[in-house]
Coordinates of C-alpha atoms in Angstrom, one line a residue:
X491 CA 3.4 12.4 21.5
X492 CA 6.5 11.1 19.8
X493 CA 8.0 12.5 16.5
X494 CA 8.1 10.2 13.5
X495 CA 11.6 9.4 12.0
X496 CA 12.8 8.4 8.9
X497 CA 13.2 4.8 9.8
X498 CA 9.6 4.9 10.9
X499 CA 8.3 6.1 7.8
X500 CA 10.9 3.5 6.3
X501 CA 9.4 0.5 8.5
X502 CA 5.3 1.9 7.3
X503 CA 6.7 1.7 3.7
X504 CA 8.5 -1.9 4.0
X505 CA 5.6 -3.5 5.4
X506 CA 3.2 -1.4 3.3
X507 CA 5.3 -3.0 0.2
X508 CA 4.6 -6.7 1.8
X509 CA 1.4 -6.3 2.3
X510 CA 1.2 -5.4 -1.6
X511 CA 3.4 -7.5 -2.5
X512 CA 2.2 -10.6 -1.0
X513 CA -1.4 -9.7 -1.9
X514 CA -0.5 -9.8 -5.7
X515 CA 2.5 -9.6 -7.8
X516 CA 3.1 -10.8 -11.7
X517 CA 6.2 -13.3 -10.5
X518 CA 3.4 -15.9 -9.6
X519 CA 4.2 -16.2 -5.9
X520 CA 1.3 -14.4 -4.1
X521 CA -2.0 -15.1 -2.0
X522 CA -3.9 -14.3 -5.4
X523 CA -1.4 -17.4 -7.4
X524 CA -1.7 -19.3 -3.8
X525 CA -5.5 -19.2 -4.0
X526 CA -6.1 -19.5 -7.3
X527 CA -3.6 -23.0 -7.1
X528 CA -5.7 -24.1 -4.6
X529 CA -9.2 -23.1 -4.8
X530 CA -11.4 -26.6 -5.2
X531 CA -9.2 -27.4 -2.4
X532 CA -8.5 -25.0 0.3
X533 CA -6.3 -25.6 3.5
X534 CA -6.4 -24.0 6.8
X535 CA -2.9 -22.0 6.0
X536 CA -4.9 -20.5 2.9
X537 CA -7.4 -19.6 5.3
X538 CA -5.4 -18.1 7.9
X539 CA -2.7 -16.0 5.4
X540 CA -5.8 -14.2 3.6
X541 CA -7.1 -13.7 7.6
X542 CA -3.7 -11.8 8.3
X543 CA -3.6 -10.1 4.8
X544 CA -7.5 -8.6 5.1
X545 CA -6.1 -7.4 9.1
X546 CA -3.1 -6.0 7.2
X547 CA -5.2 -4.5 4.4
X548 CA -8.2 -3.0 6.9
X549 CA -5.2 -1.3 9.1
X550 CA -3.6 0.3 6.5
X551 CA -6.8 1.2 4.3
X552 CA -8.4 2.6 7.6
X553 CA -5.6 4.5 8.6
X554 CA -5.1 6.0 5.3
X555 CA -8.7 6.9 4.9
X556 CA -8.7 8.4 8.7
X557 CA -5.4 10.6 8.2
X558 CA -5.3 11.4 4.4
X559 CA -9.4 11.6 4.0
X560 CA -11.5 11.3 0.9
X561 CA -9.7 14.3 -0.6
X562 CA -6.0 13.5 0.5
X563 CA -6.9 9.9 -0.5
X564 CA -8.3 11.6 -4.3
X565 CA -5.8 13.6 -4.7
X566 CA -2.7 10.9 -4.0
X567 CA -4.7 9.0 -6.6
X568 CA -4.5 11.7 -9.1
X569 CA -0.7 12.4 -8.0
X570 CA 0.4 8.5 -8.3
X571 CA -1.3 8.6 -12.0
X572 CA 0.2 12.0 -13.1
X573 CA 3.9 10.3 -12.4
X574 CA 3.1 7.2 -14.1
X575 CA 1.8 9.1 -17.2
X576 CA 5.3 10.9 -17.3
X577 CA 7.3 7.9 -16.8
X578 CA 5.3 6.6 -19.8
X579 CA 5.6 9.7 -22.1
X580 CA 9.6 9.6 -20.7
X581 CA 9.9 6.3 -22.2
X582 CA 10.6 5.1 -18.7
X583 CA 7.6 2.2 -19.2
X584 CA 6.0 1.0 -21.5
X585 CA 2.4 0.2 -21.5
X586 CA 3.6 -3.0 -23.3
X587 CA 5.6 -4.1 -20.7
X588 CA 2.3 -4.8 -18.2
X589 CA 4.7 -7.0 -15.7
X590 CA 6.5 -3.5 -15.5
X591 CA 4.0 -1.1 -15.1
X592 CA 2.5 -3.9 -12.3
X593 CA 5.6 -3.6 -10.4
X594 CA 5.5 -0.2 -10.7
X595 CA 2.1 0.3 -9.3
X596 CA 2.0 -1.6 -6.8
X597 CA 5.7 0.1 -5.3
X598 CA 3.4 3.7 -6.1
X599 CA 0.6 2.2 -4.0
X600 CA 2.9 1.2 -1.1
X601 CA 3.7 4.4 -1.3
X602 CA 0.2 5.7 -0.7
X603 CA -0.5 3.4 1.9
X604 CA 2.8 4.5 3.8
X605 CA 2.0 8.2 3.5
X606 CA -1.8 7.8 4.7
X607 CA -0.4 5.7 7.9
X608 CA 2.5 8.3 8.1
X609 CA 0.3 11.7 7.4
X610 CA -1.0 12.6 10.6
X611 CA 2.4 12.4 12.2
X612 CA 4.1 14.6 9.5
X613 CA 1.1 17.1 9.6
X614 CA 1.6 17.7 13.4
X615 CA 6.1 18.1 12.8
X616 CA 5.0 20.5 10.1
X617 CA 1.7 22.6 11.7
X618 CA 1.7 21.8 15.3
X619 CA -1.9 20.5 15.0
X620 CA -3.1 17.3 16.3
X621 CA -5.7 15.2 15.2
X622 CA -8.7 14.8 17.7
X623 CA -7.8 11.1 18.2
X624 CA -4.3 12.2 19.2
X625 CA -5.8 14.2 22.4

């Protein structure tokens, strides 16, 4: 069993942030923008980018449910809303700045997604356990 590096946590989170990021984002360049442009008329590269974004998504979502759990899973929830509250009562965002607080999310659920397809690697550095698929 190899140990996880920095860069590799590094790599989850870059293409963790693509896969958001391509998914939906307030600049107007996304699938969502793509599709919506689109719709009465759909082409076969429509087709085959929201086939490779649903892989993207299932791998990551899976992942994250499989290493984090429902609780894990709850819990980064509650964490990632807890932080944005505070940057909102710092005056860091403002909730009338919804382009911002978009951004903002969608870094935070990067974030989620790379700790969920990072976790089980950290937990076994940190506790020396392996998960049973790891045997």
């Amino acid at each position: 069993m190899q140990n996880i590096s920095a860069a590799g946590i590094g790599l989850r989170f870059l293409f963790a942030l693509i896969l958001v990021l391509a998914t939906f984002n307030p600049s107007g360049y996304s699938y969502f923008h793509w599709l919506l442009e689109t719709f009465t008329a759909p082409t076969p590269w429509l087709a085959l980018a929201g086939i490779v974004l649903i892989i993207g998504w299932v791998v990551y979502v899976r992942a994250s449910i499989r290493s984090l759990g429902p609780v894990g899973l709850t819990l980064s929830a509650l964490l990632v809303a807890v932080i944005l509250w505070v940057m909102v009562d710092l005056g860091i965002i403002s909730l009338g700045s919804t382009s911002l607080l978009t951004w903002v999310i969608e870094v935070f659920l990067a974030g989620v997604l790379c700790i969920g397809m990072s976790w089980s690697h950290i937990r076994r550095q940190m506790s020396g356990q392996a998960d049973v698929d790891d045997v």
